[in-house]
Coordinates of C-alpha atoms (C1' of nucleotides) in Angstrom, one line a residue:
Chain A
M154 CA 0.0 0.0 0.0
G155 CA 0.9 3.6 -0.4
D156 CA 3.1 4.6 2.4
H157 CA 4.8 8.0 2.3
A158 CA 2.4 9.8 4.5
G159 CA 0.3 6.8 3.7
M160 CA -0.2 4.3 6.5
K161 CA -1.0 6.7 9.3
G162 CA -3.7 5.3 11.5
I163 CA -4.4 1.7 11.0
Q164 CA -6.3 0.0 13.8
R165 CA -5.7 -3.0 15.9
A166 CA -7.5 -5.6 13.7
E167 CA -5.6 -4.4 10.7
L168 CA -2.3 -4.5 12.5
A169 CA -3.1 -8.0 13.7
R170 CA -4.1 -9.1 10.3
R171 CA -0.9 -7.7 8.7
T172 CA 1.4 -9.3 11.2
G173 CA -0.5 -12.4 11.9
C174 CA -0.5 -11.6 15.5
N175 CA -3.5 -12.2 17.7
L176 CA -5.4 -9.0 18.5
E177 CA -5.3 -9.5 22.3
T178 CA -1.6 -10.2 22.1
V179 CA -0.9 -6.8 20.7
R180 CA -2.7 -5.3 23.6
Y181 CA -0.8 -7.6 26.0
Y182 CA 2.5 -6.5 24.6
E183 CA 1.6 -2.9 25.1
K184 CA 0.6 -3.5 28.6
V185 CA 3.8 -5.2 29.5
G186 CA 5.8 -2.5 27.8
L187 CA 7.2 -4.3 24.8
L188 CA 5.3 -2.0 22.4
P189 CA 4.8 1.7 22.9
E190 CA 1.3 2.9 23.6
P191 CA 0.0 4.3 20.2
P192 CA -1.7 7.6 19.9
R193 CA -5.5 7.6 20.1
T194 CA -8.3 8.9 17.9
A195 CA -10.8 11.4 19.4
S196 CA -12.9 8.5 20.5
G197 CA -10.1 6.6 22.1
Y198 CA -9.3 4.1 19.3
R199 CA -5.6 3.1 19.0
S200 CA -4.0 4.4 15.8
Y201 CA -0.8 2.6 14.7
N202 CA 1.7 3.6 12.0
S203 CA 4.6 1.7 10.3
T204 CA 7.0 2.0 13.2
H205 CA 4.6 0.2 15.4
E206 CA 4.2 -2.5 12.9
R207 CA 8.0 -2.8 12.5
R208 CA 8.4 -3.1 16.2
L209 CA 5.7 -5.7 16.5
R210 CA 7.3 -7.7 13.7
F211 CA 10.6 -7.6 15.7
V212 CA 8.9 -9.0 18.7
L213 CA 7.1 -11.7 16.8
R214 CA 10.3 -12.8 15.0
A215 CA 12.1 -12.9 18.3
R216 CA 9.4 -15.0 19.8
E217 CA 9.6 -17.4 16.9
L218 CA 13.3 -17.8 17.9
G219 CA 12.2 -18.6 21.4
F220 CA 13.4 -15.4 23.1
S221 CA 11.5 -14.7 26.3
L222 CA 9.7 -11.4 26.7
D223 CA 12.4 -10.2 29.1
E224 CA 15.1 -11.0 26.6
I225 CA 13.1 -9.2 23.9
R226 CA 12.8 -6.2 26.1
E227 CA 16.6 -6.2 26.5
L228 CA 17.1 -6.5 22.7
L229 CA 14.7 -3.6 22.1
R230 CA 16.6 -1.5 24.6
L231 CA 19.8 -2.2 22.7
V232 CA 18.1 -1.3 19.4
D233 CA 16.9 2.0 20.9
E234 CA 20.1 3.0 22.6
R235 CA 22.1 2.4 19.4
D236 CA 25.3 2.6 21.3
R237 CA 27.4 -0.3 20.0
P238 CA 24.6 -2.8 20.7
C239 CA 26.1 -5.7 18.8
A240 CA 28.3 -7.3 21.4
E241 CA 25.5 -7.2 24.0
A242 CA 22.9 -8.4 21.6
R243 CA 25.1 -11.3 20.7
D244 CA 25.5 -12.2 24.3
V245 CA 21.8 -12.3 24.9
A246 CA 21.5 -14.6 21.8
A247 CA 24.4 -16.7 23.0
V248 CA 22.8 -17.3 26.4
H249 CA 19.5 -18.1 24.7
L250 CA 21.2 -20.5 22.4
A251 CA 22.6 -22.3 25.3
D252 CA 19.1 -22.6 26.8
V253 CA 17.8 -23.9 23.5
R254 CA 20.5 -26.5 23.4
A255 CA 19.8 -27.6 26.9
K256 CA 16.1 -28.0 26.1
I257 CA 16.9 -30.0 23.0
A258 CA 19.1 -32.3 25.1
D259 CA 16.2 -32.8 27.7
L260 CA 13.7 -33.5 25.0
R261 CA 16.1 -36.0 23.3
R262 CA 16.4 -37.9 26.5
M263 CA 12.6 -38.0 26.7
E264 CA 12.4 -39.0 23.1
R265 CA 14.8 -42.0 23.6
V266 CA 12.9 -43.4 26.5
L267 CA 9.5 -42.9 24.9
E268 CA 10.6 -44.5 21.7
D269 CA 11.9 -47.4 23.7
V270 CA 8.7 -47.9 25.7
V271 CA 6.4 -47.5 22.8
A272 CA 8.4 -50.1 20.9
Q273 CA 8.3 -52.4 23.9
C274 CA 4.5 -52.1 24.1
G275 CA 4.3 -53.4 20.5
D276 CA 0.7 -54.1 19.6
G277 CA -0.5 -53.4 23.1
T278 CA -1.5 -56.9 23.9
L279 CA 1.0 -57.5 26.7
P280 CA -0.5 -58.3 30.1
E281 CA 2.1 -56.1 31.9
C282 CA 2.4 -52.8 30.1
P283 CA 6.1 -51.9 29.8
L284 CA 5.3 -48.2 29.8
I285 CA 3.5 -48.4 33.0
E286 CA 6.1 -50.6 34.6
T287 CA 8.8 -48.1 33.5
L288 CA 7.0 -45.3 35.2
F289 CA 6.7 -47.2 38.4
Q290 CA 10.4 -47.8 38.4
E291 CA 12.9 -45.7 40.2
R292 CA 14.9 -43.6 37.7
T293 CA 16.5 -46.2 35.5
V294 CA 17.5 -43.5 33.0
N295 CA 19.8 -40.5 33.2
Chain B
M259 CA 7.0 -43.1 63.9
G260 CA 7.4 -46.9 64.1
D261 CA 4.2 -48.5 62.9
H262 CA 4.0 -52.3 62.9
A263 CA 3.2 -52.9 59.3
G264 CA 6.2 -50.8 58.2
M265 CA 5.7 -47.4 56.7
K266 CA 2.3 -46.5 57.8
G267 CA 1.9 -42.8 58.5
I268 CA 4.7 -40.8 57.1
Q269 CA 4.1 -37.1 56.8
R270 CA 4.4 -34.6 54.1
A271 CA 7.9 -33.5 54.6
E272 CA 9.2 -37.0 54.9
L273 CA 7.4 -38.0 51.6
A274 CA 8.8 -35.0 49.9
R275 CA 12.3 -35.8 51.2
R276 CA 12.0 -39.4 50.0
T277 CA 10.8 -38.6 46.6
G278 CA 12.7 -35.4 46.0
C279 CA 9.4 -33.7 45.4
N280 CA 8.7 -30.2 46.7
L281 CA 6.3 -30.1 49.6
E282 CA 3.9 -27.8 48.1
T283 CA 3.9 -29.8 44.9
V284 CA 2.6 -32.8 46.7
R285 CA -0.3 -30.8 48.0
Y286 CA -0.9 -29.4 44.5
Y287 CA -1.1 -32.9 43.0
E288 CA -3.7 -33.9 45.6
K289 CA -5.7 -30.8 44.9
V290 CA -5.8 -31.5 41.1
G291 CA -6.7 -35.1 41.7
L292 CA -3.5 -36.8 40.7
L293 CA -2.9 -38.2 44.1
P294 CA -5.6 -39.5 46.4
E295 CA -6.3 -37.5 49.6
P296 CA -4.5 -39.4 52.3
P297 CA -6.1 -40.2 55.6
R298 CA -5.6 -37.7 58.5
T299 CA -4.5 -38.0 62.0
A300 CA -6.8 -36.9 64.8
S301 CA -5.4 -33.4 64.5
G302 CA -5.7 -33.2 60.8
Y303 CA -2.2 -34.0 59.6
R304 CA -1.9 -36.0 56.4
S305 CA -0.6 -39.6 56.9
Y306 CA 0.9 -41.3 53.8
N307 CA 1.8 -44.9 53.2
S308 CA 3.8 -46.7 50.6
T309 CA 1.0 -46.7 48.0
H310 CA 0.9 -43.0 48.1
E311 CA 4.7 -42.9 47.7
R312 CA 4.6 -45.3 44.8
R313 CA 1.9 -43.2 43.1
L314 CA 3.8 -40.0 43.6
R315 CA 6.9 -41.6 42.1
F316 CA 4.9 -42.6 39.1
V317 CA 3.8 -39.0 38.6
L318 CA 7.3 -37.6 39.0
R319 CA 8.7 -40.1 36.6
A320 CA 6.1 -39.3 34.0
R321 CA 6.8 -35.6 34.5
E322 CA 10.5 -36.2 33.8
L323 CA 9.4 -37.7 30.5
G324 CA 7.4 -34.6 29.8
F325 CA 3.9 -35.9 30.1
S326 CA 1.3 -33.3 30.9
L327 CA -0.7 -33.6 34.1
D328 CA -3.7 -34.5 32.0
E329 CA -1.8 -37.3 30.3
I330 CA -0.6 -38.5 33.6
R331 CA -4.2 -38.5 34.9
E332 CA -5.1 -40.6 31.9
L333 CA -2.2 -43.0 32.5
L334 CA -3.2 -43.4 36.1
R335 CA -6.7 -44.1 35.1
L336 CA -5.4 -46.9 32.9
V337 CA -3.3 -48.2 35.8
D338 CA -6.3 -48.4 38.0
E339 CA -8.8 -49.9 35.6
R340 CA -6.3 -52.7 34.8
D341 CA -8.4 -53.6 31.9
R342 CA -5.9 -54.2 29.1
P343 CA -4.4 -50.8 29.5
C344 CA -1.3 -51.4 27.4
A345 CA -2.7 -50.4 24.0
E346 CA -4.2 -47.2 25.3
A347 CA -1.2 -46.3 27.4
R348 CA 1.0 -46.9 24.4
D349 CA -1.2 -44.5 22.4
V350 CA -0.9 -41.8 25.0
A351 CA 2.9 -42.2 24.9
A352 CA 2.9 -42.2 21.1
V353 CA 1.0 -39.0 20.9
H354 CA 3.3 -37.5 23.5
L355 CA 6.3 -38.8 21.6
A356 CA 5.1 -37.0 18.5
D357 CA 4.8 -33.8 20.5
V358 CA 8.3 -34.2 21.8
R359 CA 9.6 -34.6 18.3
A360 CA 7.7 -31.6 17.1
K361 CA 9.3 -29.5 19.9
I362 CA 12.7 -30.8 19.1
A363 CA 12.2 -29.8 15.5
D364 CA 11.1 -26.3 16.5
L365 CA 14.1 -25.9 18.8
R366 CA 16.5 -27.1 16.2
R367 CA 15.2 -24.5 13.8
M368 CA 15.8 -21.9 16.4
E369 CA 19.2 -23.4 17.2
R370 CA 20.3 -23.1 13.5
V371 CA 19.3 -19.5 13.2
L372 CA 20.8 -18.5 16.5
E373 CA 24.0 -20.2 15.8
D374 CA 24.1 -18.4 12.5
V375 CA 23.5 -14.9 13.9
V376 CA 25.8 -15.4 16.8
A377 CA 28.5 -16.4 14.4
Q378 CA 27.8 -13.4 12.1
C379 CA 28.0 -11.1 15.1
G380 CA 31.6 -12.2 15.6
D381 CA 33.3 -10.1 18.1
G382 CA 30.4 -7.7 18.4
T383 CA 32.2 -4.7 16.8
L384 CA 30.0 -4.5 13.6
P385 CA 28.2 -1.2 13.3
E386 CA 25.1 -3.0 12.1
C387 CA 24.3 -5.9 14.3
P388 CA 23.3 -8.9 12.2
L389 CA 21.2 -10.3 15.0
I390 CA 19.1 -7.2 15.2
E391 CA 18.9 -6.9 11.4
T392 CA 17.6 -10.4 11.2
L393 CA 14.9 -9.8 13.7
F394 CA 13.7 -6.8 11.8
Q395 CA 13.4 -8.8 8.6
E396 CA 10.2 -10.5 7.5
R397 CA 10.5 -14.2 8.1
T398 CA 13.5 -15.3 6.1
V399 CA 13.4 -18.7 7.7
N400 CA 10.9 -21.6 7.6
Chain C
dG141 C1' 6.3 -23.6 79.7
dT142 C1' 8.4 -22.1 76.0
dG143 C1' 10.5 -22.4 71.9
dC144 C1' 10.8 -24.1 67.4
dA145 C1' 9.8 -27.0 63.7
dG146 C1' 6.3 -29.1 61.5
dT147 C1' 1.5 -28.9 59.5
dC148 C1' -2.8 -26.8 58.2
dT149 C1' -5.8 -23.6 55.0
dG150 C1' -6.3 -20.3 51.5
dT151 C1' -4.6 -17.2 48.3
dA152 C1' -1.4 -14.8 45.1
dG153 C1' 2.4 -14.9 42.1
dC154 C1' 5.2 -16.6 37.8
dA155 C1' 5.2 -16.7 32.0
dA156 C1' 2.8 -15.6 28.0
dC157 C1' -0.9 -15.4 26.5
dT158 C1' -6.2 -16.1 25.4
dA159 C1' -11.0 -15.3 26.2
dC160 C1' -14.5 -13.3 27.7
dA161 C1' -18.2 -9.5 29.6
dG162 C1' -20.3 -5.3 29.1
dA163 C1' -20.0 -0.8 27.1
dG164 C1' -19.1 2.5 23.6
dT165 C1' -18.3 3.8 18.3
dC166 C1' -18.8 4.0 13.5
dA167 C1' -20.3 3.2 8.7
dA168 C1' -23.6 1.2 5.6
dG169 C1' -28.2 -0.2 4.3
dA170 C1' -33.5 0.1 4.5
Chain D
dT217 C1' -33.5 8.4 10.7
dC218 C1' -33.0 4.3 12.6
dT219 C1' -30.9 0.0 13.0
dT220 C1' -27.8 -3.5 12.4
dG221 C1' -23.5 -5.4 12.7
dA222 C1' -18.7 -5.1 13.1
dC223 C1' -15.4 -3.1 15.3
dT224 C1' -13.1 -1.0 19.6
dC225 C1' -12.6 0.0 24.5
dT226 C1' -11.6 -1.6 29.5
dG227 C1' -11.0 -4.8 33.0
dT228 C1' -10.8 -9.3 34.7
dA229 C1' -10.4 -14.3 34.8
dG230 C1' -8.8 -18.5 32.8
dT231 C1' -4.8 -21.6 31.2
dT232 C1' -0.4 -25.0 32.9
dG233 C1' 2.5 -26.5 36.6
dC234 C1' 3.9 -25.2 40.0
dT235 C1' 6.0 -22.1 44.1
dA236 C1' 5.7 -19.0 47.9
dC237 C1' 3.7 -16.8 51.2
dA238 C1' 0.4 -15.4 55.6
dG239 C1' -1.6 -16.6 59.7
dA240 C1' -3.1 -20.2 62.7
dC241 C1' -2.5 -24.6 64.9
dT242 C1' 0.1 -28.9 66.7
dG243 C1' 3.7 -31.8 68.5
dC244 C1' 7.8 -32.5 70.8
dA245 C1' 12.2 -31.5 73.2
dC246 C1' 14.3 -29.1 76.8

DNA sequence: GTGCAGTCTGTAGCAACTACAGAGTCAAGA
DNA sequence: TCTTGACTCTGTAGTTGCTACAGACTGCAC
């Protein structure tokens, strides 16, 4: 769409539609300070412009990468301060990457055990269910 | 203390200590119906026996494998009904296994992108931070 | 008897949304 | 002009799986 003085004043539903973000979520992000409160029309309706949209996209993209809202707040702060943010941003991402890897490791442990018990259950006709027996055992797995 | 038939009547803290489960968590599991309400002493203190402990261990083990409380409720129901539970239990586990795999896939996507941006950031002296630029882009990754 | 640890209940908090209820606003159609 | 329907507003409560109190009671040792 035309944009020079063009997209002044889109409303919540339109912003949500454009970004694929849930309506209520936009409001939530404003409430918790991730997005700035937009100006209002005379009757109190929120009126967004392209900078709001851009910022929302940033948040959504960061969420896709699993950053917590706190981490995103930190990243946005770095964006705004514009004072050599790269090293700090990289550190935030590196810490998050370590978290992601730890979660993957956890899930893989679960995956292995689950694979195993599902296979042992076979067609499900065993009188003693291996899954249930496994769960009653003291931690056999590390 | 010493009860003739062995471990009749341990209390909450002792149960928590034995199983490694947080005190408050035991109470929470009772409240949401995962564990049966134990009998009480004259003054209202909960008194657990080995079947309570066994059941709590089951819940904790299932949590370690990432089962949701709803799934655990379902598994416990199957345990109690004892009516050929293996096929159904296996199905619960198979669905959960699929969830776990989906989560792993999500996290690996995140991992790849994060690895990439952290590497691009290098020593953090770039004027335009690649991480931040990536986050401002429309989804480049699927 | 007095101190302290244990237990009891109920409630509130966390993350990150999501889903209402109940009221107001706005533009188009009859 | 009136009405309908879709949109917006606010505030609050629900979700999952806990965790952490507050304030009162109990049980036991010294």
